[in-house]
PDB file of C-alpha atoms in Angstrom:
ATOM      1  CA  MET A  25       0.136  -0.131  -0.040  1.00  0.00           C
ATOM      2  CA  ALA A  26       2.992   2.356   0.976  1.00  0.00           C
ATOM      3  CA  PHE A  27       4.489   1.751  -2.130  1.00  0.00           C
ATOM      4  CA  GLY A  28       1.384   2.511  -4.169  1.00  0.00           C
ATOM      5  CA  THR A  29       0.591   5.727  -2.889  1.00  0.00           C
ATOM      6  CA  SER A  30       4.215   7.190  -3.736  1.00  0.00           C
ATOM      7  CA  ALA A  31       3.902   6.271  -7.339  1.00  0.00           C
ATOM      8  CA  PRO A  32       3.159  10.288  -7.753  1.00  0.00           C
ATOM      9  CA  GLU A  33       6.028  10.892  -5.595  1.00  0.00           C
ATOM     10  CA  LEU A  34       8.197   8.542  -8.020  1.00  0.00           C
ATOM     11  CA  ALA A  35       6.606   9.629 -11.526  1.00  0.00           C
ATOM     12  CA  VAL A  36       6.658  14.023 -10.251  1.00  0.00           C
ATOM     13  CA  SER A  37      10.495  13.346  -9.163  1.00  0.00           C
ATOM     14  CA  VAL A  38      11.560  11.247 -12.007  1.00  0.00           C
ATOM     15  CA  ARG A  39      10.203  13.136 -14.203  1.00  0.00           C
ATOM     16  CA  SER A  40      11.873  16.529 -12.636  1.00  0.00           C
ATOM     17  CA  ALA A  41      15.545  14.723 -12.506  1.00  0.00           C
ATOM     18  CA  TRP A  42      15.093  13.728 -16.103  1.00  0.00           C
ATOM     19  CA  GLY A  43      14.247  17.560 -17.342  1.00  0.00           C
ATOM     20  CA  GLY A  44      17.008  18.800 -15.207  1.00  0.00           C
ATOM     21  CA  GLN A  45      15.027  20.180 -12.620  1.00  0.00           C
ATOM     22  CA  VAL A  46      16.483  18.419  -9.766  1.00  0.00           C
ATOM     23  CA  ASP A  47      15.715  20.820  -6.226  1.00  0.00           C
ATOM     24  CA  ILE A  48      11.982  20.153  -7.508  1.00  0.00           C
ATOM     25  CA  ALA A  49      13.282  15.736  -7.510  1.00  0.00           C
ATOM     26  CA  LEU A  50      15.045  15.661  -4.076  1.00  0.00           C
ATOM     27  CA  GLY A  51      12.619  18.470  -2.517  1.00  0.00           C
ATOM     28  CA  ASN A  52       9.554  16.714  -3.286  1.00  0.00           C
ATOM     29  CA  VAL A  53      11.580  13.643  -1.559  1.00  0.00           C
ATOM     30  CA  VAL A  54      12.426  15.170   1.477  1.00  0.00           C
ATOM     31  CA  GLY A  55       9.328  17.541   2.016  1.00  0.00           C
ATOM     32  CA  SER A  56       6.691  14.764   1.410  1.00  0.00           C
ATOM     33  CA  ASN A  57       8.615  12.526   4.564  1.00  0.00           C
ATOM     34  CA  ILE A  58       8.606  16.261   6.480  1.00  0.00           C
ATOM     35  CA  PHE A  59       4.715  16.134   4.876  1.00  0.00           C
ATOM     36  CA  ASN A  60       4.320  12.661   5.987  1.00  0.00           C
ATOM     37  CA  VAL A  61       4.841  12.553   9.166  1.00  0.00           C
ATOM     38  CA  LEU A  62       3.883  16.049  10.749  1.00  0.00           C
ATOM     39  CA  PHE A  63       0.821  16.711   8.909  1.00  0.00           C
ATOM     40  CA  ILE A  64      -0.989  13.504   7.598  1.00  0.00           C
ATOM     41  CA  LEU A  65      -0.818  11.275  10.983  1.00  0.00           C
ATOM     42  CA  GLY A  66      -1.678  15.114  13.106  1.00  0.00           C
ATOM     43  CA  VAL A  67      -4.490  15.040  10.959  1.00  0.00           C
ATOM     44  CA  SER A  68      -5.165  11.356  11.113  1.00  0.00           C
ATOM     45  CA  ALA A  69      -4.707  11.861  15.370  1.00  0.00           C
ATOM     46  CA  ILE A  70      -6.970  14.521  16.108  1.00  0.00           C
ATOM     47  CA  ILE A  71      -9.480  12.379  14.036  1.00  0.00           C
ATOM     48  CA  ALA A  72      -8.489   9.674  16.228  1.00  0.00           C
ATOM     49  CA  PRO A  73      -5.685   8.946  18.287  1.00  0.00           C
ATOM     50  CA  LEU A  74      -3.773   6.336  16.586  1.00  0.00           C
ATOM     51  CA  VAL A  75      -2.438   2.998  17.429  1.00  0.00           C
ATOM     52  CA  VAL A  76       1.062   1.999  16.576  1.00  0.00           C
ATOM     53  CA  ALA A  77       1.998  -1.601  15.784  1.00  0.00           C
ATOM     54  CA  PRO A  78       4.869  -2.827  17.541  1.00  0.00           C
ATOM     55  CA  GLN A  79       6.282  -4.118  14.504  1.00  0.00           C
ATOM     56  CA  LEU A  80       6.256  -1.149  13.106  1.00  0.00           C
ATOM     57  CA  ILE A  81       8.599   0.140  16.214  1.00  0.00           C
ATOM     58  CA  ARG A  82      10.779  -3.178  16.101  1.00  0.00           C
ATOM     59  CA  GLN A  83      11.244  -2.663  11.882  1.00  0.00           C
ATOM     60  CA  GLU A  84       9.529   0.157  10.412  1.00  0.00           C
ATOM     61  CA  VAL A  85      10.692   2.433  11.916  1.00  0.00           C
ATOM     62  CA  PRO A  86      14.404   1.855  13.071  1.00  0.00           C
ATOM     63  CA  VAL A  87      14.250   1.338   8.403  1.00  0.00           C
ATOM     64  CA  MET A  88      13.017   4.610   8.040  1.00  0.00           C
ATOM     65  CA  LEU A  89      15.602   5.946  10.309  1.00  0.00           C
ATOM     66  CA  GLY A  90      18.092   3.897   8.386  1.00  0.00           C
ATOM     67  CA  ALA A  91      17.418   5.219   5.132  1.00  0.00           C
ATOM     68  CA  SER A  92      17.443   9.122   6.695  1.00  0.00           C
ATOM     69  CA  GLY A  93      20.025   8.559   7.986  1.00  0.00           C
ATOM     70  CA  LEU A  94      21.677   7.264   5.506  1.00  0.00           C
ATOM     71  CA  LEU A  95      20.439  10.089   2.440  1.00  0.00           C
ATOM     72  CA  PHE A  96      22.013  12.174   4.790  1.00  0.00           C
ATOM     73  CA  ALA A  97      25.643  10.785   4.378  1.00  0.00           C
ATOM     74  CA  LEU A  98      25.512  10.654   0.515  1.00  0.00           C
ATOM     75  CA  ALA A  99      24.315  13.616   0.520  1.00  0.00           C
ATOM     76  CA  LEU A 100      27.435  14.850   2.327  1.00  0.00           C
ATOM     77  CA  ASP A 101      29.688  14.970  -0.963  1.00  0.00           C
ATOM     78  CA  GLY A 102      27.357  18.039  -2.128  1.00  0.00           C
ATOM     79  CA  GLY A 103      25.371  15.282  -4.448  1.00  0.00           C
ATOM     80  CA  ILE A 104      23.143  11.756  -4.707  1.00  0.00           C
ATOM     81  CA  SER A 105      25.492  10.363  -7.700  1.00  0.00           C
ATOM     82  CA  ARG A 106      24.047   6.925 -10.579  1.00  0.00           C
ATOM     83  CA  LEU A 107      26.262   5.200  -7.820  1.00  0.00           C
ATOM     84  CA  ASP A 108      24.393   6.481  -4.602  1.00  0.00           C
ATOM     85  CA  GLY A 109      21.014   6.249  -6.334  1.00  0.00           C
ATOM     86  CA  ALA A 110      21.720   2.455  -6.960  1.00  0.00           C
ATOM     87  CA  LEU A 111      22.659   1.206  -3.397  1.00  0.00           C
ATOM     88  CA  LEU A 112      19.281   2.602  -2.692  1.00  0.00           C
ATOM     89  CA  PHE A 113      17.506   1.431  -5.322  1.00  0.00           C
ATOM     90  CA  GLY A 114      19.253  -2.017  -4.620  1.00  0.00           C
ATOM     91  CA  LEU A 115      18.468  -1.706  -0.480  1.00  0.00           C
ATOM     92  CA  LEU A 116      14.972  -1.249  -1.703  1.00  0.00           C
ATOM     93  CA  VAL A 117      14.889  -4.529  -3.374  1.00  0.00           C
ATOM     94  CA  THR A 118      16.546  -6.541  -0.733  1.00  0.00           C
ATOM     95  CA  TYR A 119      14.067  -5.112   2.301  1.00  0.00           C
ATOM     96  CA  THR A 120      11.411  -5.588  -0.333  1.00  0.00           C
ATOM     97  CA  VAL A 121      12.519  -9.609  -0.549  1.00  0.00           C
ATOM     98  CA  PHE A 122      12.601  -9.604   2.658  1.00  0.00           C
ATOM     99  CA  LEU A 123       9.329  -8.312   3.524  1.00  0.00           C
ATOM    100  CA  ILE A 124       7.870 -11.042   1.082  1.00  0.00           C
ATOM    101  CA  ARG A 125      10.040 -13.705   2.775  1.00  0.00           C
ATOM    102  CA  GLN A 126       8.365 -12.120   6.453  1.00  0.00           C
ATOM    103  CA  SER A 127       4.570 -12.204   5.035  1.00  0.00           C
ATOM    104  CA  ARG A 128       5.349 -16.005   3.769  1.00  0.00           C
ATOM    105  CA  LYS A 129       5.732 -17.471   7.863  1.00  0.00           C
ATOM    106  CA  GLU A 130       2.882 -15.225   9.015  1.00  0.00           C
ATOM    107  CA  THR A 131       0.083 -17.162  10.743  1.00  0.00           C
ATOM    108  CA  GLN A 132      -2.934 -18.497   8.146  1.00  0.00           C
ATOM    109  CA  SER A 133      -5.323 -16.528  10.215  1.00  0.00           C
ATOM    110  CA  THR A 134      -3.276 -13.612   9.839  1.00  0.00           C
ATOM    111  CA  LYS A 135      -2.891 -13.890   5.968  1.00  0.00           C
ATOM    112  CA  ASP A 136      -7.335 -14.763   5.884  1.00  0.00           C
ATOM    113  CA  GLU A 137      -7.534 -11.265   8.023  1.00  0.00           C
ATOM    114  CA  TYR A 138      -5.318  -9.248   5.601  1.00  0.00           C
ATOM    115  CA  ALA A 139      -7.263 -10.641   2.600  1.00  0.00           C
ATOM    116  CA  ALA A 140     -10.436 -10.024   4.058  1.00  0.00           C
ATOM    117  CA  GLU A 141      -9.437  -6.087   4.607  1.00  0.00           C
ATOM    118  CA  PHE A 142      -7.790  -5.364   1.419  1.00  0.00           C
ATOM    119  CA  ALA A 143      -9.776  -7.942  -0.908  1.00  0.00           C
ATOM    120  CA  ALA A 144     -10.090  -5.618  -4.206  1.00  0.00           C
ATOM    121  CA  PRO A 145     -14.189  -5.350  -4.454  1.00  0.00           C
ATOM    122  CA  GLN A 146     -15.558  -7.197  -7.084  1.00  0.00           C
ATOM    123  CA  GLY A 147     -16.161  -5.576 -10.608  1.00  0.00           C
ATOM    124  CA  LEU A 148     -18.529  -5.625 -13.309  1.00  0.00           C
ATOM    125  CA  ALA A 149     -18.455  -8.088 -15.786  1.00  0.00           C
ATOM    126  CA  TRP A 150     -16.724  -5.771 -18.171  1.00  0.00           C
ATOM    127  CA  ASP A 151     -13.612  -5.273 -16.175  1.00  0.00           C
ATOM    128  CA  ARG A 152     -13.034  -8.577 -14.715  1.00  0.00           C
ATOM    129  CA  HIS A 153     -11.337  -9.816 -18.148  1.00  0.00           C
ATOM    130  CA  TRP A 154      -7.325  -9.297 -17.734  1.00  0.00           C
ATOM    131  CA  SER A 155      -6.667  -7.583 -21.193  1.00  0.00           C
ATOM    132  CA  VAL A 156      -9.229  -5.252 -18.932  1.00  0.00           C
ATOM    133  CA  GLN A 157      -7.455  -4.694 -16.310  1.00  0.00           C
ATOM    134  CA  LEU A 158      -3.734  -4.445 -18.221  1.00  0.00           C
ATOM    135  CA  LEU A 159      -5.732  -1.370 -20.407  1.00  0.00           C
ATOM    136  CA  LEU A 160      -6.673   0.141 -16.892  1.00  0.00           C
ATOM    137  CA  ILE A 161      -3.285  -0.114 -15.490  1.00  0.00           C
ATOM    138  CA  ALA A 162      -1.897   1.394 -18.684  1.00  0.00           C
ATOM    139  CA  GLY A 163      -4.121   3.810 -18.648  1.00  0.00           C
ATOM    140  CA  GLY A 164      -3.611   4.750 -15.002  1.00  0.00           C
ATOM    141  CA  LEU A 165       0.020   5.068 -15.331  1.00  0.00           C
ATOM    142  CA  GLY A 166       0.233   7.533 -18.581  1.00  0.00           C
ATOM    143  CA  LEU A 167      -2.079   9.711 -16.794  1.00  0.00           C
ATOM    144  CA  LEU A 168       0.327   9.351 -13.738  1.00  0.00           C
ATOM    145  CA  VAL A 169       3.137  10.552 -15.839  1.00  0.00           C
ATOM    146  CA  LEU A 170       1.050  13.207 -17.364  1.00  0.00           C
ATOM    147  CA  GLY A 171       0.067  14.341 -14.184  1.00  0.00           C
ATOM    148  CA  ALA A 172       3.847  14.731 -13.153  1.00  0.00           C
ATOM    149  CA  HIS A 173       4.381  16.047 -16.521  1.00  0.00           C
ATOM    150  CA  TRP A 174       1.753  19.586 -15.767  1.00  0.00           C
ATOM    151  CA  LEU A 175       2.837  19.251 -11.745  1.00  0.00           C
ATOM    152  CA  VAL A 176       6.112  20.082 -12.559  1.00  0.00           C
ATOM    153  CA  ASP A 177       5.919  22.635 -15.528  1.00  0.00           C
ATOM    154  CA  ALA A 178       3.175  24.404 -13.346  1.00  0.00           C
ATOM    155  CA  ALA A 179       5.331  24.359  -9.674  1.00  0.00           C
ATOM    156  CA  VAL A 180       8.218  25.506 -12.716  1.00  0.00           C
ATOM    157  CA  SER A 181       5.906  28.543 -13.730  1.00  0.00           C
ATOM    158  CA  PHE A 182       4.738  29.445  -9.992  1.00  0.00           C
ATOM    159  CA  ALA A 183       8.384  29.462  -8.506  1.00  0.00           C
ATOM    160  CA  ARG A 184       9.796  31.302 -11.302  1.00  0.00           C
ATOM    161  CA  ALA A 185       6.513  33.559 -10.643  1.00  0.00           C
ATOM    162  CA  LEU A 186       6.708  34.028  -7.195  1.00  0.00           C
ATOM    163  CA  GLY A 187      10.337  34.487  -6.798  1.00  0.00           C
ATOM    164  CA  LEU A 188      10.678  31.346  -5.152  1.00  0.00           C
ATOM    165  CA  SER A 189      13.592  28.789  -5.157  1.00  0.00           C
ATOM    166  CA  GLU A 190      12.101  25.441  -6.974  1.00  0.00           C
ATOM    167  CA  ILE A 191      13.664  24.305  -3.951  1.00  0.00           C
ATOM    168  CA  VAL A 192      10.865  25.466  -1.612  1.00  0.00           C
ATOM    169  CA  ILE A 193       8.380  24.832  -4.463  1.00  0.00           C
ATOM    170  CA  GLY A 194       9.549  21.100  -4.320  1.00  0.00           C
ATOM    171  CA  LEU A 195       9.929  20.795  -0.181  1.00  0.00           C
ATOM    172  CA  THR A 196       5.548  22.299  -0.098  1.00  0.00           C
ATOM    173  CA  ILE A 197       3.284  22.949  -2.773  1.00  0.00           C
ATOM    174  CA  VAL A 198       4.661  19.747  -4.954  1.00  0.00           C
ATOM    175  CA  ALA A 199       5.731  17.795  -1.708  1.00  0.00           C
ATOM    176  CA  ALA A 200       2.016  18.388  -0.160  1.00  0.00           C
ATOM    177  CA  GLY A 201       0.077  17.410  -3.777  1.00  0.00           C
ATOM    178  CA  THR A 202       2.467  14.028  -4.749  1.00  0.00           C
ATOM    179  CA  SER A 203       1.502  13.410  -0.727  1.00  0.00           C
ATOM    180  CA  LEU A 204      -2.384  13.119  -1.115  1.00  0.00           C
ATOM    181  CA  PRO A 205      -2.417   9.430  -1.729  1.00  0.00           C
ATOM    182  CA  GLU A 206      -1.264   9.475   1.390  1.00  0.00           C
ATOM    183  CA  VAL A 207      -3.199  11.378   2.819  1.00  0.00           C
ATOM    184  CA  ALA A 208      -6.796   9.820   1.511  1.00  0.00           C
ATOM    185  CA  THR A 209      -5.631   6.281   2.670  1.00  0.00           C
ATOM    186  CA  SER A 210      -4.575   7.440   6.242  1.00  0.00           C
ATOM    187  CA  VAL A 211      -7.257   9.429   6.805  1.00  0.00           C
ATOM    188  CA  ILE A 212      -9.915   6.878   5.583  1.00  0.00           C
ATOM    189  CA  ALA A 213      -8.022   4.047   7.239  1.00  0.00           C
ATOM    190  CA  THR A 214      -8.591   5.772  10.578  1.00  0.00           C
ATOM    191  CA  LEU A 215     -11.938   6.854  10.032  1.00  0.00           C
ATOM    192  CA  ARG A 216     -12.492   3.067   9.436  1.00  0.00           C
ATOM    193  CA  GLY A 217     -11.485   2.467  12.731  1.00  0.00           C
ATOM    194  CA  GLU A 218      -7.909   1.136  10.560  1.00  0.00           C
ATOM    195  CA  ARG A 219      -5.983   2.906  12.775  1.00  0.00           C
ATOM    196  CA  GLU A 220      -2.614   0.960  12.477  1.00  0.00           C
ATOM    197  CA  ILE A 221      -3.045   1.461   8.808  1.00  0.00           C
ATOM    198  CA  ALA A 222      -2.752   5.128   8.921  1.00  0.00           C
ATOM    199  CA  VAL A 223       0.865   4.625  10.789  1.00  0.00           C
ATOM    200  CA  GLY A 224       2.067   2.274   8.494  1.00  0.00           C
ATOM    201  CA  ASN A 225       1.152   3.848   5.410  1.00  0.00           C
ATOM    202  CA  VAL A 226       3.154   6.651   6.418  1.00  0.00           C
ATOM    203  CA  ILE A 227       6.164   4.638   7.659  1.00  0.00           C
ATOM    204  CA  GLY A 228       6.439   2.903   4.318  1.00  0.00           C
ATOM    205  CA  SER A 229       5.632   5.919   1.767  1.00  0.00           C
ATOM    206  CA  ASN A 230       8.881   7.879   3.322  1.00  0.00           C
ATOM    207  CA  THR A 231      11.298   4.934   3.691  1.00  0.00           C
ATOM    208  CA  PHE A 232       9.735   4.051   0.053  1.00  0.00           C
ATOM    209  CA  ASN A 233      10.821   7.325  -0.798  1.00  0.00           C
ATOM    210  CA  ILE A 234      14.485   7.099   0.241  1.00  0.00           C
ATOM    211  CA  LEU A 235      14.739   4.300  -0.970  1.00  0.00           C
ATOM    212  CA  GLY A 236      12.941   3.460  -4.478  1.00  0.00           C
ATOM    213  CA  VAL A 237      11.734   7.185  -5.637  1.00  0.00           C
ATOM    214  CA  LEU A 238      15.175   8.905  -5.424  1.00  0.00           C
ATOM    215  CA  GLY A 239      17.053   5.875  -6.110  1.00  0.00           C
ATOM    216  CA  VAL A 240      15.625   5.342  -9.315  1.00  0.00           C
ATOM    217  CA  SER A 241      15.472   9.484 -10.037  1.00  0.00           C
ATOM    218  CA  SER A 242      19.115   9.239  -9.470  1.00  0.00           C
ATOM    219  CA  LEU A 243      19.608   6.805 -11.575  1.00  0.00           C
ATOM    220  CA  VAL A 244      17.652   8.158 -14.825  1.00  0.00           C
ATOM    221  CA  ALA A 245      18.833  12.291 -13.842  1.00  0.00           C
ATOM    222  CA  PRO A 246      21.607  13.067 -17.109  1.00  0.00           C
ATOM    223  CA  ALA A 247      24.105  13.718 -13.802  1.00  0.00           C
ATOM    224  CA  ALA A 248      24.526  13.264  -9.670  1.00  0.00           C
ATOM    225  CA  LEU A 249      21.265  15.341  -8.084  1.00  0.00           C
ATOM    226  CA  PRO A 250      23.591  18.437  -6.367  1.00  0.00           C
ATOM    227  CA  VAL A 251      22.414  19.182  -3.175  1.00  0.00           C
ATOM    228  CA  ALA A 252      22.074  22.501  -1.756  1.00  0.00           C
ATOM    229  CA  PRO A 253      23.433  23.696   1.395  1.00  0.00           C
ATOM    230  CA  ALA A 254      20.675  24.383   2.867  1.00  0.00           C
ATOM    231  CA  MET A 255      19.594  21.631   2.399  1.00  0.00           C
ATOM    232  CA  LEU A 256      21.951  19.586   4.001  1.00  0.00           C
ATOM    233  CA  SER A 257      22.374  22.357   6.820  1.00  0.00           C
ATOM    234  CA  PHE A 258      18.397  22.733   7.605  1.00  0.00           C
ATOM    235  CA  ASP A 259      16.034  20.604   5.224  1.00  0.00           C
ATOM    236  CA  LEU A 260      17.716  17.345   5.781  1.00  0.00           C
ATOM    237  CA  LEU A 261      18.207  17.794   9.305  1.00  0.00           C
ATOM    238  CA  VAL A 262      14.658  18.760   9.741  1.00  0.00           C
ATOM    239  CA  MET A 263      13.934  15.239   8.070  1.00  0.00           C
ATOM    240  CA  ILE A 264      15.689  12.630  10.252  1.00  0.00           C
ATOM    241  CA  ALA A 265      14.613  14.976  13.377  1.00  0.00           C
ATOM    242  CA  VAL A 266      10.824  15.095  12.290  1.00  0.00           C
ATOM    243  CA  ALA A 267      11.941  10.708  11.993  1.00  0.00           C
ATOM    244  CA  PHE A 268      13.657  10.669  15.121  1.00  0.00           C
ATOM    245  CA  ALA A 269      10.581  12.175  16.750  1.00  0.00           C
ATOM    246  CA  CYS A 270       8.564   9.717  16.146  1.00  0.00           C
ATOM    247  CA  LEU A 271      10.255   7.638  18.538  1.00  0.00           C
ATOM    248  CA  PRO A 272       8.584   9.002  22.185  1.00  0.00           C
ATOM    249  CA  ILE A 273       6.052   9.149  20.906  1.00  0.00           C
ATOM    250  CA  PHE A 274       5.323   5.852  19.512  1.00  0.00           C
ATOM    251  CA  PHE A 275       6.620   4.423  22.821  1.00  0.00           C
ATOM    252  CA  SER A 276       4.681   5.836  25.006  1.00  0.00           C
ATOM    253  CA  GLY A 277       1.764   3.397  25.083  1.00  0.00           C
ATOM    254  CA  HIS A 278       2.227   2.749  21.537  1.00  0.00           C
ATOM    255  CA  SER A 279      -0.361   5.063  19.939  1.00  0.00           C
ATOM    256  CA  ILE A 280      -0.320   9.046  18.943  1.00  0.00           C
ATOM    257  CA  GLU A 281      -2.901  11.232  21.543  1.00  0.00           C
ATOM    258  CA  ARG A 282      -4.880  14.315  19.695  1.00  0.00           C
ATOM    259  CA  TRP A 283      -2.661  16.585  21.100  1.00  0.00           C
ATOM    260  CA  GLU A 284       0.411  15.034  19.845  1.00  0.00           C
ATOM    261  CA  GLY A 285      -1.145  15.116  16.260  1.00  0.00           C
ATOM    262  CA  ALA A 286      -1.836  18.617  17.693  1.00  0.00           C
ATOM    263  CA  LEU A 287       2.251  19.415  17.687  1.00  0.00           C
ATOM    264  CA  PHE A 288       2.875  17.762  14.694  1.00  0.00           C
ATOM    265  CA  LEU A 289       0.120  19.884  12.837  1.00  0.00           C
ATOM    266  CA  PHE A 290       1.926  23.143  14.738  1.00  0.00           C
ATOM    267  CA  TYR A 291       5.546  22.265  13.688  1.00  0.00           C
ATOM    268  CA  TYR A 292       4.185  21.190   9.929  1.00  0.00           C
ATOM    269  CA  ALA A 293       2.919  25.296   9.989  1.00  0.00           C
ATOM    270  CA  ALA A 294       6.019  26.319  11.646  1.00  0.00           C
ATOM    271  CA  TYR A 295       8.772  24.742   8.982  1.00  0.00           C
ATOM    272  CA  THR A 296       6.340  25.695   6.236  1.00  0.00           C
ATOM    273  CA  ALA A 297       6.398  29.506   7.447  1.00  0.00           C
ATOM    274  CA  PHE A 298      10.101  29.184   8.109  1.00  0.00           C
ATOM    275  CA  LEU A 299      10.973  28.478   4.796  1.00  0.00           C
ATOM    276  CA  LEU A 300       8.227  31.175   2.872  1.00  0.00           C
ATOM    277  CA  LEU A 301      10.719  33.633   5.597  1.00  0.00           C
ATOM    278  CA  ALA A 302      13.564  32.464   4.285  1.00  0.00           C
ATOM    279  CA  ALA A 303      13.242  32.723   0.561  1.00  0.00           C
ATOM    280  CA  GLN A 304      11.851  35.844   1.313  1.00  0.00           C
ATOM    281  CA  GLN A 305      15.053  37.106   2.755  1.00  0.00           C
ATOM    282  CA  HIS A 306      11.790  38.786   5.497  1.00  0.00           C
ATOM    283  CA  ASP A 307      13.051  40.748   8.684  1.00  0.00           C
ATOM    284  CA  ALA A 308      11.325  38.804  11.050  1.00  0.00           C
ATOM    285  CA  LEU A 309      12.797  35.412  10.040  1.00  0.00           C
ATOM    286  CA  ALA A 310      15.734  35.988  12.540  1.00  0.00           C
ATOM    287  CA  ALA A 311      13.479  36.407  15.557  1.00  0.00           C
ATOM    288  CA  TYR A 312      10.999  33.873  14.278  1.00  0.00           C
ATOM    289  CA  GLY A 313      14.043  31.814  14.351  1.00  0.00           C
ATOM    290  CA  ALA A 314      15.620  32.312  17.970  1.00  0.00           C
ATOM    291  CA  ALA A 315      11.912  31.659  19.417  1.00  0.00           C
ATOM    292  CA  MET A 316      11.530  28.155  17.746  1.00  0.00           C
ATOM    293  CA  THR A 317      15.473  27.238  18.796  1.00  0.00           C
ATOM    294  CA  THR A 318      15.009  28.733  21.532  1.00  0.00           C
ATOM    295  CA  MET A 319      11.685  28.232  23.285  1.00  0.00           C
ATOM    296  CA  VAL A 320       9.213  25.678  21.156  1.00  0.00           C
ATOM    297  CA  LEU A 321      12.173  23.056  20.891  1.00  0.00           C
ATOM    298  CA  PRO A 322      13.304  23.047  24.085  1.00  0.00           C
ATOM    299  CA  LEU A 323       9.794  22.719  25.273  1.00  0.00           C
ATOM    300  CA  THR A 324       8.751  19.734  22.796  1.00  0.00           C
ATOM    301  CA  ALA A 325      11.929  17.928  24.193  1.00  0.00           C
ATOM    302  CA  ILE A 326      11.322  18.121  27.705  1.00  0.00           C
ATOM    303  CA  THR A 327       7.661  17.193  27.146  1.00  0.00           C
ATOM    304  CA  LEU A 328       8.694  14.480  25.643  1.00  0.00           C
ATOM    305  CA  ALA A 329      10.953  13.419  27.512  1.00  0.00           C
ATOM    306  CA  VAL A 330       8.673  13.517  30.468  1.00  0.00           C
ATOM    307  CA  ILE A 331       6.901  11.468  28.823  1.00  0.00           C
ATOM    308  CA  THR A 332       8.841   8.677  27.739  1.00  0.00           C
ATOM    309  CA  LEU A 333      10.501   8.126  30.906  1.00  0.00           C
ATOM    310  CA  ARG A 334       7.141   7.863  32.883  1.00  0.00           C
ATOM    311  CA  HIS A 335       6.103   5.256  30.576  1.00  0.00           C
ATOM    312  CA  TRP A 336       9.213   3.450  30.880  1.00  0.00           C
ATOM    313  CA  ARG A 337       8.525   3.609  34.778  1.00  0.00           C
ATOM    314  CA  VAL A 338       4.874   2.417  34.042  1.00  0.00           C
ATOM    315  CA  ARG A 339       6.470  -0.508  32.546  1.00  0.00           C
ATOM    316  CA  ARG A 340       9.161  -1.406  34.797  1.00  0.00           C
ATOM    317  CA  ARG A 341       6.812  -1.237  37.776  1.00  0.00           C
TER     318      ARG A 341
END
């Protein structure tokens, strides 16, 4: 499911890398990962407190953290080369094979439950034949590629009209637009009471964005994807910090409460505001940054630390 909902990110980043809009390609991946955690989990948790499956904490979250750290390490030399892309894509293939083998070890009851939950709805007689299904897939892929082309061209024009860099547009508008399938999937899953799916979809999508989307984009790009200094010194660090911020929240009762969802949304709004202020070199940028680093972030860190410590003490009793 996570791989499927990340198809727009793949189409847009590949189109951007192939067409030379490399800042949009990288900004889309980093921005989508930030958007997925802060906005999607935030909105979903406000609708209903989310459940975090133990397997997510033991396996999927560490994989996401490892992929995020690897991306930062690869970007330290100022670019994501084809060799880096091959490494990322190779890790995705390895991880996918591992998941397939792991699924074969599941009990029959678990498989039956999954099949009943995610079984495709019975279609009409005309769309059951394999040839029709093949045509539908081809049509969907064609529309996806066409939509990616339109989105990238519109984003470039929008950036030029507003005097914003392609990085900022990629981190915000493009990232939010390509993450709409994740928004729909997670919100619908939450409304249906399938709250574990909402979290798992986000974590899986973030992993795929780094290993799959960025890996393929680096392979098809005419040259190495350059990493802007601002991206390396700020946005990538925000992406990693957001990923690590999941740990104390996930561990505290294996759930994401409504107030934690509201906190996520607040931070996404704050991050977006900082990007816009920085892009315009606004006079309020220095005061805004100082307030965030000296007051808001430390208070949040202390709050999360206290919650984690309390949960750890409760579990020891």
